[in-house]
Each structure stands twice: as structure tokens, then as C-alpha cells.
């Protein structure tokens, strides 16, 4: 293995082991090994202290890779479909069954059948694409297109208490977004796990999640259609490796109220997800959709949605590695806060020091850096924190600014 490399991508190669010489790769930032037959990760991985993104879904890991989980800069992970998680599933199911969401007395279950019972199963023949399935988005796992559900009354109950999915379909008519999967294995994991986690997360009814209506019989994910939402960032480039790229449009459109709205809603959804043992695994600006409001009109508002659960997985919070999983995603949130702070500072510079709003921008951006330092601290093992702690600190910063 070449020690200077920053990327190592060996997805779906039937690898049964990786050499201990991986420890020589001290510059490695991105390691993608999903879809192999790895049973363990060598302890020498602890030498790869620059690792930020790791994909190990759909392998044969018998035990949690503790040396890997304790790396100081790790922020994005994917572990679904490994035996060490599957063996802990009963414990996680017990945790979920005791959890109540904020808007319903319905208990949650991590089992696919439980999620499916609360969400619709739509026959693929009931999806029409008059515009040849207008492309809405494209990623590693597949494409998302716009469809129309024909004969929607077939799925809408006449009951005075329709299901959550039926209510969504009735409220938003027949236009939906449908994610079609390209294969049974991607660099992030399996479509099956993405569907399962997406549907379970949707039952939390968080404002910052795209509501899931259900799935088709062929396994496509059917979601509420969003209009006029745009990705906050562009995906990482060859040069940036594991970090998103922001264009000038992001600087132009961002302002303090919007930054507050984005961060508060996202920390809220991450708190709830980790509260029931779900790790998003790909918490990036390019997976965050923003609706930019320009006025106070009811249909012209600031809003944010966290999307793409392709790398997500369930984990047992009370396990010996559960806290490490949460700390890792806290780092990812810290990177987003840092990027938003940098955008605000750039906007401040463009306004000029004589502009009064420029000073307000800089002050708020500097306060956000206190939260960044908290999220990116390397002594998590001595002083572990949770998303609840992060949420409290963020609200304190915002209260001072108001």
C-alpha cells in the first residue's frame, strides 16, 4: 500500500482481509470497503489518524472495530449489514419499542414489517411518468424521479383516522418523488437497509426529514415531493477529498436567521435519530436541502431537510461502542457548523468592515466556532458528549445572539 495516498476505494471486491500495512497510510482520509468479506480490521488502523470517512457496510465484521471507532478525525461511517450489528439487533429493538415519538402514542419498532404496516405499499403499475420520470437527483445508490400516483383513492382510506402515509398522500395529492435503486450494493451499503432506516426515521415526524409515504412492490422508496429545494453544498471534489465544496451562491443566500434555522432543525433531528439508535453516516451539506425564503408569504419560507439515508444504520446505544458512534456523527455536525461559520465570515468580508451587518455576521460566526471546538474535540473518550449537549450549547449561542 502506498503511504502517501489519501483515497482507497475497493468496494465489492470479495476481499477477506486488509493488510496490517494499512497503518503506513497515515495520509489516508477516505477508506471505502463496503461489499467485501472482511471479518476484522487490523489494529494498525489506529495509525491512520487522518481518516475522516470510512465505508464498511455489508462485510463480515464479527466485532465492532474499536481501534477504528476511536480515530480522532473520523466523521462519516457506514456499518450496516455486519454481524456485530445484527447480533445486537434484539437489544436495539427493545430500545426502539420503548421510545415514543413527539406527535404520536404509536410505539416504534426497528423491524421492517412494523414500518411497512404504517406506510403504504404501492404497486409500480400505479406510478405514471408523463415527463419520462423527471430527474430530481442522482447518487451512488440510484436515481430519484418525479412520478404521479394514478388512482390515488385506492390507497387513501375513507376512515376518519387515516394512517400517516394516507394523510400525506391525501394532503399532497398524487405527485411524489420515487427513489429507484441501481443495484443491491453501493459504496454506502444496501438499498434494503436504506429503505428500512428511511421508513423508521420518517415515523419520528421530524420537520427536517422528508416524509416517506411508502415503497413500491419492486422496492423503490416513495417520498413526499419537495419543490424549490436546493442542496446546501456540492459533493467533495478530487481535491477536497472528504469535504464538501461550496459555491458563491451559498455565501450570497445565507444569512443569520437561516443559519440558525438550519442548525437548530438539524441538531434536533440528529438528537432524535441517535435517541433511537440510528446513525445517518453521511451527514454532509450536499445531503441537506434548503428552501430559501425571500419574503414573509406563507409559501415563501426558509426550510431545511436532511436527505439520503444510504449510509445509515441502526446501532445499540447502550453497547460498549454506542457512544463512539454518536461522537463520530457529532464531528460531522461540527464540520457543518464550521462550514456555515466560514460562509458567514466570507459574506461579512464582502460587505466590508463599514457595514453594520458585517460586524453582526462576524460576531455570530465566531460564537459558532466555540460549538465547532466542542464538536471536534479529540478527548471524547475522557469527556463524552451527546447531541443533547450539542443542542443545549447551540441554543445558548442563539439566545445570546437574539
PDB file of N, CA and C in Angstrom, residues 221-276:
ATOM      1  N   UNK A 221     -38.354   3.599  -3.105  1.00  0.00           N
ATOM      2  CA  UNK A 221     -38.813   4.384  -1.969  1.00  0.00           C
ATOM      3  C   UNK A 221     -39.681   5.533  -2.469  1.00  0.00           C
ATOM      4  N   UNK A 222     -40.894   5.677  -1.919  1.00  0.00           N
ATOM      5  CA  UNK A 222     -41.837   6.713  -2.346  1.00  0.00           C
ATOM      6  C   UNK A 222     -41.887   7.800  -1.280  1.00  0.00           C
ATOM      7  N   UNK A 223     -41.560   9.030  -1.669  1.00  0.00           N
ATOM      8  CA  UNK A 223     -41.426  10.137  -0.732  1.00  0.00           C
ATOM      9  C   UNK A 223     -42.289  11.324  -1.142  1.00  0.00           C
ATOM     10  N   UNK A 224     -42.513  12.206  -0.184  1.00  0.00           N
ATOM     11  CA  UNK A 224     -43.185  13.465  -0.492  1.00  0.00           C
ATOM     12  C   UNK A 224     -42.332  14.258  -1.469  1.00  0.00           C
ATOM     13  N   UNK A 225     -42.967  14.846  -2.455  1.00  0.00           N
ATOM     14  CA  UNK A 225     -42.252  15.652  -3.449  1.00  0.00           C
ATOM     15  C   UNK A 225     -41.984  17.043  -2.890  1.00  0.00           C
ATOM     16  N   UNK A 226     -40.736  17.469  -2.937  1.00  0.00           N
ATOM     17  CA  UNK A 226     -40.354  18.806  -2.487  1.00  0.00           C
ATOM     18  C   UNK A 226     -40.194  19.727  -3.689  1.00  0.00           C
ATOM     19  N   UNK A 227     -40.616  20.971  -3.531  1.00  0.00           N
ATOM     20  CA  UNK A 227     -40.490  21.945  -4.616  1.00  0.00           C
ATOM     21  C   UNK A 227     -39.583  23.089  -4.197  1.00  0.00           C
ATOM     22  N   UNK A 228     -38.692  23.475  -5.088  1.00  0.00           N
ATOM     23  CA  UNK A 228     -37.795  24.626  -4.891  1.00  0.00           C
ATOM     24  C   UNK A 228     -36.853  24.446  -3.693  1.00  0.00           C
ATOM     25  N   UNK A 229     -36.390  23.233  -3.500  1.00  0.00           N
ATOM     26  CA  UNK A 229     -35.346  22.972  -2.512  1.00  0.00           C
ATOM     27  C   UNK A 229     -34.029  22.765  -3.248  1.00  0.00           C
ATOM     28  N   UNK A 230     -32.938  23.229  -2.653  1.00  0.00           N
ATOM     29  CA  UNK A 230     -31.633  23.141  -3.302  1.00  0.00           C
ATOM     30  C   UNK A 230     -30.589  22.633  -2.312  1.00  0.00           C
ATOM     31  N   UNK A 231     -29.641  21.857  -2.808  1.00  0.00           N
ATOM     32  CA  UNK A 231     -28.576  21.335  -1.960  1.00  0.00           C
ATOM     33  C   UNK A 231     -27.748  22.488  -1.392  1.00  0.00           C
ATOM     34  N   UNK A 232     -27.436  22.405  -0.110  1.00  0.00           N
ATOM     35  CA  UNK A 232     -26.648  23.452   0.543  1.00  0.00           C
ATOM     36  C   UNK A 232     -25.243  23.512  -0.024  1.00  0.00           C
ATOM     37  N   UNK A 233     -24.693  22.365  -0.428  1.00  0.00           N
ATOM     38  CA  UNK A 233     -23.310  22.310  -0.909  1.00  0.00           C
ATOM     39  C   UNK A 233     -23.211  21.345  -2.079  1.00  0.00           C
ATOM     40  N   UNK A 234     -22.058  21.349  -2.719  1.00  0.00           N
ATOM     41  CA  UNK A 234     -21.741  20.367  -3.748  1.00  0.00           C
ATOM     42  C   UNK A 234     -20.917  19.244  -3.110  1.00  0.00           C
ATOM     43  N   UNK A 235     -20.994  18.029  -3.647  1.00  0.00           N
ATOM     44  CA  UNK A 235     -20.218  16.919  -3.071  1.00  0.00           C
ATOM     45  C   UNK A 235     -18.720  17.194  -3.115  1.00  0.00           C
ATOM     46  N   UNK A 236     -17.953  16.438  -2.321  1.00  0.00           N
ATOM     47  CA  UNK A 236     -16.491  16.604  -2.332  1.00  0.00           C
ATOM     48  C   UNK A 236     -15.909  16.429  -3.728  1.00  0.00           C
ATOM     49  N   UNK A 237     -14.862  17.163  -3.997  1.00  0.00           N
ATOM     50  CA  UNK A 237     -14.169  17.072  -5.282  1.00  0.00           C
ATOM     51  C   UNK A 237     -12.933  16.185  -5.126  1.00  0.00           C
ATOM     52  N   UNK A 238     -12.244  15.938  -6.207  1.00  0.00           N
ATOM     53  CA  UNK A 238     -10.992  15.173  -6.131  1.00  0.00           C
ATOM     54  C   UNK A 238      -9.990  15.879  -5.219  1.00  0.00           C
ATOM     55  N   UNK A 239     -10.007  17.201  -5.265  1.00  0.00           N
ATOM     56  CA  UNK A 239      -9.069  17.971  -4.456  1.00  0.00           C
ATOM     57  C   UNK A 239      -9.469  18.000  -2.990  1.00  0.00           C
ATOM     58  N   UNK A 240     -10.762  18.211  -2.710  1.00  0.00           N
ATOM     59  CA  UNK A 240     -11.202  18.335  -1.316  1.00  0.00           C
ATOM     60  C   UNK A 240     -11.331  16.976  -0.628  1.00  0.00           C
ATOM     61  N   UNK A 241     -11.422  15.904  -1.403  1.00  0.00           N
ATOM     62  CA  UNK A 241     -11.405  14.515  -0.927  1.00  0.00           C
ATOM     63  C   UNK A 241     -12.629  14.165  -0.091  1.00  0.00           C
ATOM     64  N   UNK A 242     -12.644  14.561   1.165  1.00  0.00           N
ATOM     65  CA  UNK A 242     -13.757  14.192   2.051  1.00  0.00           C
ATOM     66  C   UNK A 242     -14.588  15.387   2.504  1.00  0.00           C
ATOM     67  N   UNK A 243     -14.327  16.555   1.943  1.00  0.00           N
ATOM     68  CA  UNK A 243     -15.047  17.763   2.364  1.00  0.00           C
ATOM     69  C   UNK A 243     -15.880  18.341   1.224  1.00  0.00           C
ATOM     70  N   UNK A 244     -17.057  18.822   1.560  1.00  0.00           N
ATOM     71  CA  UNK A 244     -17.950  19.423   0.578  1.00  0.00           C
ATOM     72  C   UNK A 244     -17.340  20.688  -0.017  1.00  0.00           C
ATOM     73  N   UNK A 245     -17.883  21.055  -1.170  1.00  0.00           N
ATOM     74  CA  UNK A 245     -17.448  22.259  -1.867  1.00  0.00           C
ATOM     75  C   UNK A 245     -18.636  23.224  -1.930  1.00  0.00           C
ATOM     76  N   UNK A 246     -18.420  24.465  -1.525  1.00  0.00           N
ATOM     77  CA  UNK A 246     -19.476  25.485  -1.522  1.00  0.00           C
ATOM     78  C   UNK A 246     -19.187  26.524  -2.600  1.00  0.00           C
ATOM     79  N   UNK A 247     -20.206  26.864  -3.370  1.00  0.00           N
ATOM     80  CA  UNK A 247     -20.026  27.911  -4.371  1.00  0.00           C
ATOM     81  C   UNK A 247     -20.464  29.264  -3.807  1.00  0.00           C
ATOM     82  N   UNK A 248     -20.297  30.298  -4.593  1.00  0.00           N
ATOM     83  CA  UNK A 248     -20.597  31.649  -4.105  1.00  0.00           C
ATOM     84  C   UNK A 248     -22.086  31.836  -3.849  1.00  0.00           C
ATOM     85  N   UNK A 249     -22.914  31.054  -4.505  1.00  0.00           N
ATOM     86  CA  UNK A 249     -24.349  31.167  -4.297  1.00  0.00           C
ATOM     87  C   UNK A 249     -24.722  30.879  -2.847  1.00  0.00           C
ATOM     88  N   UNK A 250     -23.995  29.938  -2.224  1.00  0.00           N
ATOM     89  CA  UNK A 250     -24.256  29.612  -0.817  1.00  0.00           C
ATOM     90  C   UNK A 250     -23.931  30.805   0.078  1.00  0.00           C
ATOM     91  N   UNK A 251     -22.874  31.539  -0.256  1.00  0.00           N
ATOM     92  CA  UNK A 251     -22.500  32.730   0.513  1.00  0.00           C
ATOM     93  C   UNK A 251     -23.574  33.800   0.357  1.00  0.00           C
ATOM     94  N   UNK A 252     -24.021  33.969  -0.877  1.00  0.00           N
ATOM     95  CA  UNK A 252     -24.993  35.024  -1.187  1.00  0.00           C
ATOM     96  C   UNK A 252     -26.320  34.800  -0.464  1.00  0.00           C
ATOM     97  N   UNK A 253     -26.777  33.544  -0.406  1.00  0.00           N
ATOM     98  CA  UNK A 253     -28.109  33.265   0.128  1.00  0.00           C
ATOM     99  C   UNK A 253     -28.144  33.075   1.644  1.00  0.00           C
ATOM    100  N   UNK A 254     -27.008  32.790   2.241  1.00  0.00           N
ATOM    101  CA  UNK A 254     -27.003  32.508   3.680  1.00  0.00           C
ATOM    102  C   UNK A 254     -27.071  33.798   4.491  1.00  0.00           C
ATOM    103  N   UNK A 255     -27.866  33.780   5.546  1.00  0.00           N
ATOM    104  CA  UNK A 255     -27.938  34.894   6.485  1.00  0.00           C
ATOM    105  C   UNK A 255     -28.151  34.301   7.870  1.00  0.00           C
ATOM    106  N   UNK A 256     -28.060  35.113   8.898  1.00  0.00           N
ATOM    107  CA  UNK A 256     -28.083  34.594  10.263  1.00  0.00           C
ATOM    108  C   UNK A 256     -29.382  33.861  10.606  1.00  0.00           C
ATOM    109  N   UNK A 257     -30.564  34.424  10.338  1.00  0.00           N
ATOM    110  CA  UNK A 257     -31.787  33.666  10.661  1.00  0.00           C
ATOM    111  C   UNK A 257     -31.845  32.304   9.978  1.00  0.00           C
ATOM    112  N   UNK A 258     -31.395  32.237   8.720  1.00  0.00           N
ATOM    113  CA  UNK A 258     -31.401  30.961   8.005  1.00  0.00           C
ATOM    114  C   UNK A 258     -30.384  29.997   8.625  1.00  0.00           C
ATOM    115  N   UNK A 259     -29.201  30.509   8.966  1.00  0.00           N
ATOM    116  CA  UNK A 259     -28.187  29.663   9.601  1.00  0.00           C
ATOM    117  C   UNK A 259     -28.709  29.079  10.911  1.00  0.00           C
ATOM    118  N   UNK A 260     -29.388  29.898  11.689  1.00  0.00           N
ATOM    119  CA  UNK A 260     -29.974  29.418  12.950  1.00  0.00           C
ATOM    120  C   UNK A 260     -31.011  28.331  12.677  1.00  0.00           C
ATOM    121  N   UNK A 261     -31.867  28.585  11.682  1.00  0.00           N
ATOM    122  CA  UNK A 261     -32.928  27.633  11.349  1.00  0.00           C
ATOM    123  C   UNK A 261     -32.334  26.291  10.914  1.00  0.00           C
ATOM    124  N   UNK A 262     -31.326  26.349  10.056  1.00  0.00           N
ATOM    125  CA  UNK A 262     -30.683  25.126   9.566  1.00  0.00           C
ATOM    126  C   UNK A 262     -30.087  24.331  10.718  1.00  0.00           C
ATOM    127  N   UNK A 263     -29.288  24.987  11.546  1.00  0.00           N
ATOM    128  CA  UNK A 263     -28.572  24.283  12.600  1.00  0.00           C
ATOM    129  C   UNK A 263     -29.506  23.756  13.689  1.00  0.00           C
ATOM    130  N   UNK A 264     -30.486  24.560  14.085  1.00  0.00           N
ATOM    131  CA  UNK A 264     -31.415  24.112  15.133  1.00  0.00           C
ATOM    132  C   UNK A 264     -32.232  22.907  14.681  1.00  0.00           C
ATOM    133  N   UNK A 265     -32.731  22.950  13.444  1.00  0.00           N
ATOM    134  CA  UNK A 265     -33.544  21.839  12.950  1.00  0.00           C
ATOM    135  C   UNK A 265     -32.719  20.579  12.732  1.00  0.00           C
ATOM    136  N   UNK A 266     -31.481  20.741  12.272  1.00  0.00           N
ATOM    137  CA  UNK A 266     -30.653  19.572  12.037  1.00  0.00           C
ATOM    138  C   UNK A 266     -30.171  18.936  13.334  1.00  0.00           C
ATOM    139  N   UNK A 267     -29.812  19.750  14.321  1.00  0.00           N
ATOM    140  CA  UNK A 267     -29.385  19.156  15.595  1.00  0.00           C
ATOM    141  C   UNK A 267     -30.569  18.470  16.270  1.00  0.00           C
ATOM    142  N   UNK A 268     -31.762  18.985  16.032  1.00  0.00           N
ATOM    143  CA  UNK A 268     -32.959  18.357  16.586  1.00  0.00           C
ATOM    144  C   UNK A 268     -33.181  16.981  15.975  1.00  0.00           C
ATOM    145  N   UNK A 269     -33.065  16.875  14.642  1.00  0.00           N
ATOM    146  CA  UNK A 269     -33.307  15.587  14.002  1.00  0.00           C
ATOM    147  C   UNK A 269     -32.203  14.588  14.352  1.00  0.00           C
ATOM    148  N   UNK A 270     -30.964  15.051  14.473  1.00  0.00           N
ATOM    149  CA  UNK A 270     -29.875  14.144  14.842  1.00  0.00           C
ATOM    150  C   UNK A 270     -30.029  13.653  16.279  1.00  0.00           C
ATOM    151  N   UNK A 271     -30.511  14.527  17.145  1.00  0.00           N
ATOM    152  CA  UNK A 271     -30.772  14.123  18.535  1.00  0.00           C
ATOM    153  C   UNK A 271     -31.817  13.017  18.574  1.00  0.00           C
ATOM    154  N   UNK A 272     -32.868  13.166  17.779  1.00  0.00           N
ATOM    155  CA  UNK A 272     -33.933  12.157  17.767  1.00  0.00           C
ATOM    156  C   UNK A 272     -33.472  10.857  17.119  1.00  0.00           C
ATOM    157  N   UNK A 273     -32.716  10.963  16.032  1.00  0.00           N
ATOM    158  CA  UNK A 273     -32.224   9.761  15.367  1.00  0.00           C
ATOM    159  C   UNK A 273     -31.329   8.945  16.295  1.00  0.00           C
ATOM    160  N   UNK A 274     -30.367   9.608  16.910  1.00  0.00           N
ATOM    161  CA  UNK A 274     -29.458   8.890  17.804  1.00  0.00           C
ATOM    162  C   UNK A 274     -30.166   8.471  19.086  1.00  0.00           C
ATOM    163  N   UNK A 275     -31.255   9.149  19.405  1.00  0.00           N
ATOM    164  CA  UNK A 275     -32.032   8.755  20.568  1.00  0.00           C
ATOM    165  C   UNK A 275     -32.632   7.368  20.428  1.00  0.00           C
ATOM    166  N   UNK A 276     -32.889   6.939  19.181  1.00  0.00           N
ATOM    167  CA  UNK A 276     -33.403   5.584  18.961  1.00  0.00           C
ATOM    168  C   UNK A 276     -32.365   4.700  18.269  1.00  0.00           C
TER     169      UNK A 276
END
